[in-house]
Tab-separated table of C-alpha atoms and ligand atoms in Angstrom:
chain	number	residue	atom	x	y	z
A	1	MET	CA	-19.324	-6.344	12.401
A	2	ARG	CA	-16.757	-8.906	11.204
A	3	THR	CA	-13.916	-9.885	13.520
A	4	PHE	CA	-10.785	-11.862	12.711
A	5	LYS	CA	-8.530	-14.149	14.724
A	6	ASN	CA	-5.688	-14.840	12.309
A	7	LEU	CA	-5.022	-12.299	9.587
A	8	LEU	CA	-2.678	-13.054	6.714
A	9	VAL	CA	-1.131	-9.757	5.644
A	10	THR	CA	0.798	-10.082	2.383
A	11	GLY	CA	3.489	-7.516	1.619
A	12	GLY	CA	3.555	-6.487	5.272
A	13	ALA	CA	7.222	-5.464	5.096
A	14	GLY	CA	6.453	-2.820	2.466
A	15	PHE	CA	5.332	0.761	2.932
A	16	ILE	CA	1.568	0.520	3.410
A	17	GLY	CA	1.580	-3.053	4.746
A	18	SER	CA	4.038	-2.284	7.555
A	19	ASN	CA	2.016	0.773	8.540
A	20	MET	CA	-1.107	-1.425	8.519
A	21	ILE	CA	0.470	-3.994	10.840
A	22	ARG	CA	1.522	-1.225	13.202
A	23	TYR	CA	-2.017	0.211	13.067
A	24	LEU	CA	-3.583	-3.181	13.811
A	25	LEU	CA	-1.248	-4.181	16.631
A	26	THR	CA	-0.517	-0.886	18.328
A	27	GLY	CA	-3.049	1.611	16.968
A	28	PRO	CA	-6.720	2.322	17.626
A	29	SER	CA	-8.060	-0.587	15.481
A	30	GLY	CA	-9.318	-2.767	18.350
A	31	PHE	CA	-7.936	-5.850	16.547
A	32	ALA	CA	-7.202	-8.522	19.161
A	33	GLY	CA	-5.946	-11.384	17.015
A	34	ARG	CA	-2.717	-12.479	15.393
A	35	ILE	CA	-0.986	-11.319	12.211
A	36	ILE	CA	0.968	-13.524	9.850
A	37	ASN	CA	3.068	-11.330	7.578
A	38	LEU	CA	4.020	-13.083	4.318
A	39	ASP	CA	6.584	-11.060	2.403
A	40	LEU	CA	9.211	-12.030	-0.133
A	41	LEU	CA	11.446	-9.121	0.898
A	42	THR	CA	12.106	-7.759	-2.554
A	43	TYR	CA	14.074	-4.513	-2.745
A	44	ALA	CA	10.936	-2.777	-1.371
A	45	GLY	CA	10.361	-4.981	1.662
A	46	ASN	CA	12.231	-4.200	4.828
A	47	PRO	CA	11.486	-6.043	8.068
A	48	GLU	CA	13.402	-3.356	9.959
A	49	SER	CA	10.271	-1.254	9.474
A	50	LEU	CA	8.635	-3.581	12.005
A	51	ALA	CA	11.611	-4.279	14.266
A	52	ASP	CA	9.833	-2.898	17.332
A	53	ILE	CA	6.692	-4.915	16.546
A	54	ALA	CA	8.708	-8.117	16.116
A	55	GLU	CA	10.402	-7.375	19.411
A	56	GLN	CA	7.147	-6.666	21.208
A	57	TYR	CA	4.916	-9.339	19.718
A	58	GLY	CA	7.035	-11.866	17.883
A	59	LYS	CA	8.709	-13.621	20.773
A	60	GLY	CA	7.610	-15.506	23.856
A	61	THR	CA	4.313	-17.268	24.367
A	62	ASN	CA	1.145	-16.392	22.507
A	63	PRO	CA	2.886	-14.178	19.941
A	64	ARG	CA	0.596	-11.884	17.966
A	65	TYR	CA	3.027	-11.370	15.115
A	66	VAL	CA	4.604	-13.988	12.865
A	67	PHE	CA	6.867	-13.157	9.945
A	68	VAL	CA	7.207	-15.597	7.034
A	69	GLN	CA	9.638	-14.769	4.256
A	70	GLY	CA	8.165	-16.188	1.066
A	71	ASP	CA	6.520	-15.646	-2.262
A	72	ILE	CA	2.762	-15.241	-2.716
A	73	CYS	CA	3.184	-17.207	-5.969
A	74	ASP	CA	4.367	-20.228	-3.945
A	75	ARG	CA	1.063	-22.028	-3.676
A	76	ALA	CA	2.319	-24.817	-1.405
A	77	LEU	CA	3.661	-22.266	1.076
A	78	VAL	CA	0.416	-20.274	1.043
A	79	GLU	CA	-1.564	-23.492	1.622
A	80	ARG	CA	0.610	-24.342	4.619
A	81	ILE	CA	0.130	-20.873	6.059
A	82	PHE	CA	-3.658	-21.072	5.724
A	83	LYS	CA	-3.661	-24.446	7.451
A	84	ASP	CA	-1.015	-23.961	10.144
A	85	TYR	CA	-2.258	-20.545	11.230
A	86	GLU	CA	-6.003	-21.075	10.670
A	87	ILE	CA	-6.258	-17.950	8.542
A	88	ASP	CA	-9.718	-16.353	8.567
A	89	GLY	CA	-8.882	-13.046	6.876
A	90	VAL	CA	-6.467	-11.850	4.200
A	91	ILE	CA	-5.256	-8.300	3.549
A	92	HIS	CA	-3.455	-8.513	0.254
A	93	PHE	CA	-0.913	-5.712	-0.161
A	94	ALA	CA	1.966	-7.619	-1.783
A	95	ALA	CA	2.750	-6.241	-5.208
A	96	GLU	CA	5.338	-4.701	-7.411
A	97	SER	CA	4.250	-1.111	-6.888
A	98	HIS	CA	6.436	1.368	-8.775
A	99	VAL	CA	5.225	2.613	-12.170
A	100	ASP	CA	8.704	3.533	-13.495
A	101	ARG	CA	10.013	0.055	-12.697
A	102	SER	CA	7.035	-1.494	-14.509
A	103	ILE	CA	8.013	0.423	-17.649
A	104	LEU	CA	11.582	-0.891	-17.456
A	105	GLY	CA	10.684	-4.468	-16.507
A	106	PRO	CA	7.009	-5.425	-16.712
A	107	GLU	CA	7.424	-9.170	-16.181
A	108	ALA	CA	7.773	-9.098	-12.397
A	109	PHE	CA	4.573	-7.038	-12.258
A	110	VAL	CA	2.560	-9.582	-14.199
A	111	ARG	CA	4.024	-12.405	-12.144
A	112	THR	CA	3.466	-11.000	-8.668
A	113	ASN	CA	0.429	-8.820	-9.195
A	114	VAL	CA	-1.549	-11.166	-11.449
A	115	MET	CA	-0.215	-14.674	-10.791
A	116	GLY	CA	0.441	-14.008	-7.117
A	117	THR	CA	-3.075	-12.707	-6.559
A	118	PHE	CA	-4.433	-15.700	-8.444
A	119	ALA	CA	-2.475	-18.118	-6.206
A	120	LEU	CA	-3.773	-16.459	-3.036
A	121	LEU	CA	-7.368	-16.411	-4.244
A	122	ASP	CA	-7.271	-20.010	-5.306
A	123	VAL	CA	-5.813	-21.203	-2.006
A	124	ALA	CA	-8.422	-19.154	-0.107
A	125	ARG	CA	-11.195	-20.661	-2.233
A	126	THR	CA	-10.182	-24.210	-1.361
A	127	ALA	CA	-8.916	-23.658	2.197
A	128	TRP	CA	-12.159	-21.905	3.148
A	129	ALA	CA	-14.500	-24.314	1.333
A	130	GLY	CA	-17.547	-24.884	3.543
A	131	ARG	CA	-17.001	-21.603	5.417
A	132	TYR	CA	-18.759	-19.446	2.844
A	133	SER	CA	-21.758	-19.831	0.612
A	134	PRO	CA	-20.808	-20.753	-2.950
A	135	HIS	CA	-23.982	-19.097	-4.191
A	136	HIS	CA	-23.377	-15.666	-5.594
A	137	GLY	CA	-25.444	-12.949	-3.943
A	138	SER	CA	-26.070	-14.982	-0.796
A	139	ALA	CA	-27.716	-12.844	1.880
A	140	SER	CA	-25.442	-14.398	4.512
A	141	ALA	CA	-22.286	-13.195	2.782
A	142	ASP	CA	-22.003	-10.033	4.865
A	143	ASN	CA	-21.749	-12.162	8.016
A	144	SER	CA	-19.127	-14.412	6.471
A	145	PRO	CA	-16.581	-15.733	8.988
A	146	VAL	CA	-13.827	-15.386	6.363
A	147	LEU	CA	-12.850	-12.505	4.088
A	148	PHE	CA	-10.303	-11.759	1.371
A	149	HIS	CA	-9.525	-8.032	1.144
A	150	HIS	CA	-7.665	-6.845	-1.925
A	151	ILE	CA	-5.687	-3.590	-1.933
A	152	SER	CA	-5.733	-1.783	-5.230
A	153	THR	CA	-5.102	1.571	-6.800
A	154	ASP	CA	-6.913	4.436	-8.509
A	155	GLU	CA	-4.542	3.940	-11.458
A	156	VAL	CA	-6.765	1.123	-12.793
A	157	TYR	CA	-9.247	3.805	-13.903
A	158	GLY	CA	-6.779	5.473	-16.265
A	159	SER	CA	-6.228	9.212	-16.566
A	160	LEU	CA	-8.626	12.141	-16.096
A	161	GLY	CA	-8.844	15.451	-17.937
A	162	GLU	CA	-9.138	18.708	-16.036
A	163	THR	CA	-12.517	17.809	-14.541
A	164	GLY	CA	-14.303	14.741	-13.201
A	165	TYR	CA	-13.590	12.057	-10.623
A	166	PHE	CA	-13.142	8.296	-10.494
A	167	THR	CA	-16.139	6.571	-8.911
A	168	GLU	CA	-16.560	2.853	-8.203
A	169	THR	CA	-18.372	2.471	-11.533
A	170	THR	CA	-15.782	4.240	-13.692
A	171	PRO	CA	-14.726	1.751	-16.401
A	172	TYR	CA	-11.217	0.348	-16.046
A	173	ASP	CA	-8.669	1.868	-18.450
A	174	PRO	CA	-5.173	1.028	-17.135
A	175	ARG	CA	-2.344	2.564	-19.105
A	176	SER	CA	0.952	1.345	-17.574
A	177	PRO	CA	2.165	-2.218	-17.076
A	178	TYR	CA	1.785	-1.602	-13.324
A	179	SER	CA	-1.821	-0.437	-13.522
A	180	ALA	CA	-2.698	-3.117	-16.085
A	181	SER	CA	-1.382	-5.807	-13.748
A	182	LYS	CA	-3.336	-4.311	-10.825
A	183	ALA	CA	-6.464	-4.160	-13.005
A	184	GLY	CA	-5.954	-7.846	-13.858
A	185	SER	CA	-5.724	-8.687	-10.170
A	186	ASP	CA	-8.883	-6.685	-9.388
A	187	HIS	CA	-10.803	-8.555	-12.085
A	188	LEU	CA	-9.647	-11.911	-10.697
A	189	VAL	CA	-10.762	-10.916	-7.196
A	190	MET	CA	-14.235	-9.910	-8.362
A	191	ALA	CA	-14.468	-12.995	-10.594
A	192	TYR	CA	-13.711	-15.288	-7.631
A	193	CYS	CA	-16.519	-13.621	-5.723
A	194	HIS	CA	-18.966	-13.760	-8.608
A	195	THR	CA	-18.168	-17.300	-9.753
A	196	TYR	CA	-17.320	-19.138	-6.537
A	197	GLY	CA	-18.939	-16.876	-3.956
A	198	LEU	CA	-15.566	-16.207	-2.284
A	199	PRO	CA	-16.221	-13.384	0.222
A	200	VAL	CA	-14.115	-10.464	-0.954
A	201	THR	CA	-13.894	-6.723	-0.507
A	202	LEU	CA	-11.728	-4.455	-2.651
A	203	THR	CA	-10.452	-0.915	-2.213
A	204	ASN	CA	-8.928	1.415	-4.813
A	205	CYS	CA	-6.839	4.134	-3.204
A	206	SER	CA	-5.053	7.245	-4.397
A	207	ASN	CA	-1.384	8.163	-3.734
A	208	ASN	CA	-0.227	7.389	-0.203
A	209	TYR	CA	2.572	9.147	1.653
A	210	GLY	CA	4.068	8.800	5.124
A	211	PRO	CA	6.861	7.002	6.990
A	212	TYR	CA	8.555	3.839	5.683
A	213	GLN	CA	7.913	4.571	1.989
A	214	PHE	CA	10.742	3.420	-0.269
A	215	PRO	CA	12.648	6.551	-1.375
A	216	GLU	CA	11.984	5.971	-5.078
A	217	LYS	CA	8.471	7.454	-4.772
A	218	LEU	CA	7.978	11.201	-5.269
A	219	ILE	CA	7.709	12.539	-1.703
A	220	PRO	CA	10.489	10.596	0.082
A	221	LEU	CA	12.753	10.895	-2.967
A	222	MET	CA	12.411	14.668	-2.958
A	223	ILE	CA	12.935	14.934	0.823
A	224	MET	CA	16.104	12.854	0.684
A	225	ASN	CA	17.456	14.661	-2.378
A	226	MET	CA	16.882	18.046	-0.722
A	227	ASN	CA	18.639	16.848	2.384
A	228	GLU	CA	21.590	15.636	0.327
A	229	GLY	CA	21.743	18.632	-2.046
A	230	LYS	CA	20.913	16.491	-5.086
A	231	PRO	CA	18.759	17.525	-8.098
A	232	LEU	CA	14.975	17.315	-7.683
A	233	PRO	CA	13.826	15.563	-10.894
A	234	VAL	CA	10.419	16.785	-12.100
A	235	TYR	CA	8.946	14.730	-14.940
A	236	GLY	CA	7.617	16.603	-17.997
A	237	ASP	CA	6.026	19.971	-17.239
A	238	GLY	CA	5.414	19.099	-13.569
A	239	LYS	CA	1.700	19.698	-13.958
A	240	ASN	CA	0.502	16.121	-13.578
A	241	ILE	CA	-1.963	15.870	-10.720
A	242	ARG	CA	-2.162	13.289	-7.947
A	243	ASP	CA	-4.556	12.996	-4.982
A	244	TRP	CA	-2.583	12.477	-1.760
A	245	LEU	CA	-3.630	10.613	1.394
A	246	TYR	CA	-1.702	9.972	4.612
A	247	VAL	CA	-0.988	6.237	4.896
A	248	GLU	CA	-2.723	5.811	8.255
A	249	ASP	CA	-5.932	7.213	6.797
A	250	HIS	CA	-5.721	4.671	3.969
A	251	ASN	CA	-5.352	1.913	6.515
A	252	SER	CA	-8.203	3.094	8.735
A	253	ALA	CA	-10.424	2.966	5.637
A	254	VAL	CA	-9.265	-0.545	4.756
A	255	TRP	CA	-9.968	-1.750	8.283
A	256	LEU	CA	-13.434	-0.190	8.232
A	257	VAL	CA	-14.252	-1.908	4.944
A	258	MET	CA	-12.988	-5.233	6.288
A	259	GLN	CA	-15.164	-4.953	9.352
A	260	LYS	CA	-18.301	-3.382	7.928
A	261	GLY	CA	-18.095	-3.217	4.138
A	262	ARG	CA	-20.500	-5.188	2.016
A	263	VAL	CA	-19.068	-8.409	0.611
A	264	GLY	CA	-18.493	-8.289	-3.144
A	265	GLU	CA	-18.277	-4.485	-3.126
A	266	LYS	CA	-15.473	-2.166	-4.043
A	267	TYR	CA	-14.825	1.144	-2.284
A	268	ASN	CA	-12.735	4.077	-3.470
A	269	ILE	CA	-10.396	5.691	-0.928
A	270	GLY	CA	-8.977	9.141	-1.570
A	271	GLY	CA	-7.583	12.242	0.055
A	272	GLU	CA	-9.793	14.789	-1.747
A	273	ASN	CA	-6.462	16.543	-1.960
A	274	GLU	CA	-5.270	17.196	-5.509
A	275	TRP	CA	-1.855	18.710	-6.185
A	276	GLN	CA	0.166	19.392	-9.292
A	277	ASN	CA	3.561	17.763	-8.751
A	278	ILE	CA	5.399	21.074	-9.020
A	279	GLU	CA	3.112	22.781	-6.503
A	280	LEU	CA	3.496	19.893	-4.097
A	281	LEU	CA	7.253	20.157	-4.477
A	282	GLN	CA	7.167	23.883	-3.638
A	283	GLU	CA	5.173	23.057	-0.491
A	284	LEU	CA	7.643	20.348	0.455
A	285	ILE	CA	10.575	22.704	-0.108
A	286	ASN	CA	9.084	25.192	2.367
A	287	ILE	CA	8.672	22.491	5.019
A	288	VAL	CA	12.156	21.022	4.503
A	289	ALA	CA	13.620	24.550	4.650
A	290	GLU	CA	11.862	25.187	7.976
A	291	GLU	CA	12.865	21.837	9.415
A	292	THR	CA	16.519	21.892	8.330
A	293	GLY	CA	17.326	25.598	8.299
A	294	LYS	CA	18.478	25.312	4.653
A	295	PRO	CA	17.457	28.418	2.644
A	296	ALA	CA	14.339	27.683	0.546
A	297	ASP	CA	15.940	29.414	-2.461
A	298	SER	CA	18.892	27.016	-2.413
A	299	LEU	CA	16.453	24.077	-2.369
A	300	ARG	CA	14.378	25.561	-5.202
A	301	ALA	CA	17.563	25.867	-7.248
A	302	LEU	CA	17.776	22.057	-7.200
A	303	ILE	CA	14.535	21.664	-9.226
A	304	THR	CA	15.431	19.980	-12.515
A	305	TYR	CA	12.907	19.293	-15.250
A	306	VAL	CA	13.637	15.906	-16.807
A	307	LYS	CA	12.226	13.759	-19.637
A	308	ASP	CA	8.648	12.721	-18.996
A	309	ARG	CA	7.593	9.227	-17.871
A	310	PRO	CA	6.338	7.337	-20.962
A	311	GLY	CA	2.526	7.227	-20.950
A	312	HIS	CA	2.468	9.474	-17.870
A	313	ASP	CA	-1.125	9.685	-16.588
A	314	ARG	CA	-2.145	13.343	-16.332
A	315	ARG	CA	-4.595	13.477	-13.461
A	316	TYR	CA	-6.063	11.179	-10.826
A	317	ALA	CA	-8.913	12.273	-8.560
A	318	ILE	CA	-11.036	10.024	-6.390
A	319	ASP	CA	-14.661	10.339	-5.413
A	320	CYS	CA	-14.919	8.491	-2.083
A	321	THR	CA	-18.532	9.412	-1.286
A	322	LYS	CA	-19.526	5.745	-0.992
A	323	LEU	CA	-16.957	5.078	1.727
A	324	LYS	CA	-17.920	8.211	3.629
A	325	THR	CA	-21.687	7.885	3.446
A	326	GLU	CA	-22.022	4.109	3.743
A	327	LEU	CA	-19.310	3.453	6.342
A	328	GLY	CA	-18.749	6.876	7.908
A	329	TRP	CA	-15.014	7.069	7.101
A	330	LYS	CA	-13.182	10.337	7.764
A	331	GLN	CA	-9.569	11.363	7.285
A	332	SER	CA	-7.745	12.310	10.448
A	333	VAL	CA	-4.478	13.819	9.187
A	334	SER	CA	-4.453	17.091	7.223
A	335	PHE	CA	-2.004	17.375	4.331
A	336	SER	CA	0.134	20.025	6.012
A	337	GLU	CA	0.355	17.956	9.188
A	338	GLY	CA	1.026	14.708	7.282
A	339	LEU	CA	3.751	16.280	5.139
A	340	ARG	CA	5.470	17.743	8.190
A	341	ARG	CA	5.348	14.393	10.018
A	342	THR	CA	6.752	12.684	6.934
A	343	VAL	CA	9.585	15.191	6.491
A	344	ARG	CA	10.510	14.868	10.175
A	345	TRP	CA	10.404	11.077	9.971
A	346	TYR	CA	12.812	10.914	7.009
A	347	LEU	CA	15.150	13.486	8.530
A	348	THR	CA	15.348	11.582	11.806
A	349	ASN	CA	15.619	8.070	10.348
A	350	PRO	CA	18.693	8.234	8.071
A	351	THR	CA	19.730	4.703	9.045
A	352	TRP	CA	16.473	3.211	7.774
A	353	VAL	CA	16.917	5.104	4.490
A	354	GLU	CA	20.527	4.064	4.162
A	355	HIS	CA	19.657	0.420	4.838
A	356	VAL	CA	16.847	0.246	2.269
A	357	ARG	CA	18.938	1.974	-0.332
A	358	SER	CA	21.944	-0.273	0.172
A	359	GLY	CA	20.012	-3.472	0.886
A	360	SER	CA	22.053	-3.847	4.075
A	361	TYR	CA	18.905	-4.565	6.079
A	362	ARG	CA	19.437	-8.113	4.853
A	363	ASP	CA	22.107	-8.526	7.554
A	364	TRP	CA	19.423	-7.658	10.053
A	365	ILE	CA	17.217	-10.451	8.686
A	366	GLU	CA	20.063	-12.926	9.095
A	367	LYS	CA	20.441	-11.941	12.727
A	368	ASN	CA	16.787	-11.721	13.648
A	369	TYR	CA	14.872	-14.251	11.645
A	370	GLU	CA	17.037	-16.970	10.130
A	371	LYS	CA	18.164	-18.397	13.449
A	372	ARG	CA	14.630	-18.845	14.840
B	1	NAD	P1	5.776	-1.494	-1.581
B	1	NAD	O1	6.471	-1.663	-2.884
B	1	NAD	O2	6.307	-0.533	-0.586
B	1	NAD	O3	5.664	-2.903	-0.839
B	1	NAD	C1	5.347	-4.086	-1.515
B	1	NAD	C2	5.700	-5.257	-0.611
B	1	NAD	O4	5.321	-6.476	-1.276
B	1	NAD	C3	7.197	-5.356	-0.307
B	1	NAD	O5	7.390	-5.576	1.075
B	1	NAD	C4	7.656	-6.554	-1.121
B	1	NAD	O6	8.748	-7.253	-0.537
B	1	NAD	C5	6.396	-7.402	-1.142
B	1	NAD	N1	6.349	-8.329	-2.291
B	1	NAD	C6	6.603	-8.036	-3.594
B	1	NAD	N2	6.486	-9.154	-4.348
B	1	NAD	C7	6.141	-10.158	-3.507
B	1	NAD	C8	5.861	-11.535	-3.685
B	1	NAD	N3	5.928	-12.121	-4.899
B	1	NAD	N4	5.524	-12.281	-2.601
B	1	NAD	C9	5.464	-11.710	-1.363
B	1	NAD	N5	5.732	-10.408	-1.138
B	1	NAD	C10	6.061	-9.643	-2.197
B	1	NAD	O7	4.262	-1.159	-1.957
B	1	NAD	P2	3.207	-0.204	-1.240
B	1	NAD	O8	3.373	1.162	-1.749
B	1	NAD	O9	3.217	-0.485	0.202
B	1	NAD	O10	1.855	-0.784	-1.878
B	1	NAD	C11	1.160	-1.855	-1.260
B	1	NAD	C12	-0.092	-2.148	-2.058
B	1	NAD	O11	-0.905	-0.984	-2.122
B	1	NAD	C13	0.166	-2.540	-3.507
B	1	NAD	O12	-0.749	-3.557	-3.849
B	1	NAD	C14	-0.117	-1.277	-4.298
B	1	NAD	O13	-0.554	-1.589	-5.600
B	1	NAD	C15	-1.219	-0.670	-3.471
B	1	NAD	N6	-1.360	0.794	-3.534
B	1	NAD	C16	-0.282	1.598	-3.292
B	1	NAD	C17	-0.450	2.973	-3.272
B	1	NAD	C18	0.711	3.891	-2.991
B	1	NAD	O14	0.556	5.112	-3.110
B	1	NAD	N7	1.861	3.400	-2.595
B	1	NAD	C19	-1.715	3.525	-3.521
B	1	NAD	C20	-2.794	2.665	-3.776
B	1	NAD	C21	-2.601	1.298	-3.760
B	2	DAU	O1	-2.214	6.483	-7.455
B	2	DAU	C1	-1.788	5.406	-6.656
B	2	DAU	C2	-0.396	4.997	-7.080
B	2	DAU	O2	0.491	6.005	-6.613
B	2	DAU	C3	-0.006	3.635	-6.556
B	2	DAU	O3	-0.849	2.658	-7.096
B	2	DAU	C4	1.455	3.316	-6.902
B	2	DAU	O4	1.837	2.094	-6.305
B	2	DAU	C5	2.323	4.438	-6.358
B	2	DAU	O5	3.675	4.215	-6.753
B	2	DAU	C6	1.855	5.791	-6.886
B	2	DAU	O6	2.091	5.908	-8.308
B	2	DAU	P1	2.604	7.278	-8.957
B	2	DAU	O7	3.241	6.979	-10.245
B	2	DAU	O8	1.530	8.292	-8.935
B	2	DAU	O9	3.695	7.705	-7.833
B	2	DAU	P2	5.186	8.282	-7.941
B	2	DAU	O10	5.587	8.660	-6.563
B	2	DAU	O11	6.084	7.407	-8.728
B	2	DAU	O12	4.972	9.621	-8.785
B	2	DAU	C7	4.076	10.631	-8.367
B	2	DAU	C8	4.057	11.717	-9.428
B	2	DAU	O13	5.328	12.382	-9.432
B	2	DAU	C9	3.873	11.197	-10.843
B	2	DAU	O14	3.119	12.133	-11.590
B	2	DAU	C10	5.286	11.120	-11.399
B	2	DAU	C11	5.983	12.260	-10.699
B	2	DAU	N1	7.427	12.085	-10.412
B	2	DAU	C12	7.800	10.945	-9.772
B	2	DAU	C13	9.123	10.726	-9.453
B	2	DAU	C14	9.553	9.450	-8.753
B	2	DAU	C15	8.340	13.057	-10.743
B	2	DAU	O15	7.984	14.102	-11.317
B	2	DAU	N2	9.651	12.848	-10.420
B	2	DAU	C16	10.085	11.718	-9.802
B	2	DAU	O16	11.315	11.572	-9.577
């Protein structure tokens, strides 16, 4: 089993990254080392999501949590981080992540997702020279003392019809600027492994939900709009299908792959939990109605069909047999339980939502980080 002393987590102030840091430092992971969180703090990155972690681990002697505000494209900065903190593992979450934004402005997606991943890989290749075998297929790779783990998405596989599943060998067929940029990053990761022998693992996951997700994504957007009596915008006919997974179950899978996965392999992660958007919304309405006391009918009346997303992928569905059989991964949070936890979290954390929407968390950064 691989262990790590100093993990570089990129994008650790975002939704999945912040949940991962919490899982590693306070959850059941058994991780005993230190985390360096490199995040640019774009609109989607909010260090308030980790305020308690920074408080608990970021101060005093032997801190286990270090936050660095910076860009993964800044090669000199990434080099310094590798050297100063003796990085032996990378979990690369940082990305532009929202499909609708990629349609409106694709450039940032190509820059961060492709060029940023390239910069990280290339620094890792040189910083770790001598710590891994440059020969592709080396038998010692699985015991490598260093590892680059890349977080990717099921969207690289394209769109499914009514039947079938994405497996690890499904050909890539990305169809939005977001998924194309993620596909590009995946190819670079595998190419660095194949060409230079860089020890990598890669996971492609389905739709995540849970606390700390930016309220532009379907589930938190709908919860907040219901709470505020605003329209619930359903794209197209509402029958597009996504496979939903609670964020902590994504992260437990990532950690398992990092510890025990075979180097150079990719693993699909999924919820085995397909929902049409409109059916998911009906489910969410029932939970919000129960939690708030608002009549379900008044919430249903807010449903508004709007123009479809251009190029909207119809169905995603993941086959994660490899992860389950090879590494013994299991989900721990049922969809009904996860949705209820998520609804409760958003209803009881209005300040977090207000701060990410208004960008006012930046004042918090000034107070808590700049002066150190
Ligand atoms: P997010 O948008 O919530 O967070 C992204 C984080 O990356 C933010 O904190 C942002 O500040 C940071 N970032 C952006 N550009 C940066 C740069 N140039 N340098 C440093 N930091 C930068 O995203 P998320 O939903 O947490 O997704 C994290 C990763 O997981 C992404 O790679 C995404 O493609 C992948 N993924 C997401 C899902 C999902 O359902 N959300 C599913 C599968 C895979
Ligand atoms: O599949 C994994 C991907 O899931 C990740 O790689 C992406 O980073 C993540 O953003 C997510 O992409 P989606 O496009 O599937 O997620 P989103 O929440 O934007 O939309 C989910 C579905 O709901 C999709 O079919 C579009 C629809 N939708 C979305 C919004 C925001 C609506 O009908 N109305 C909305 O207002």
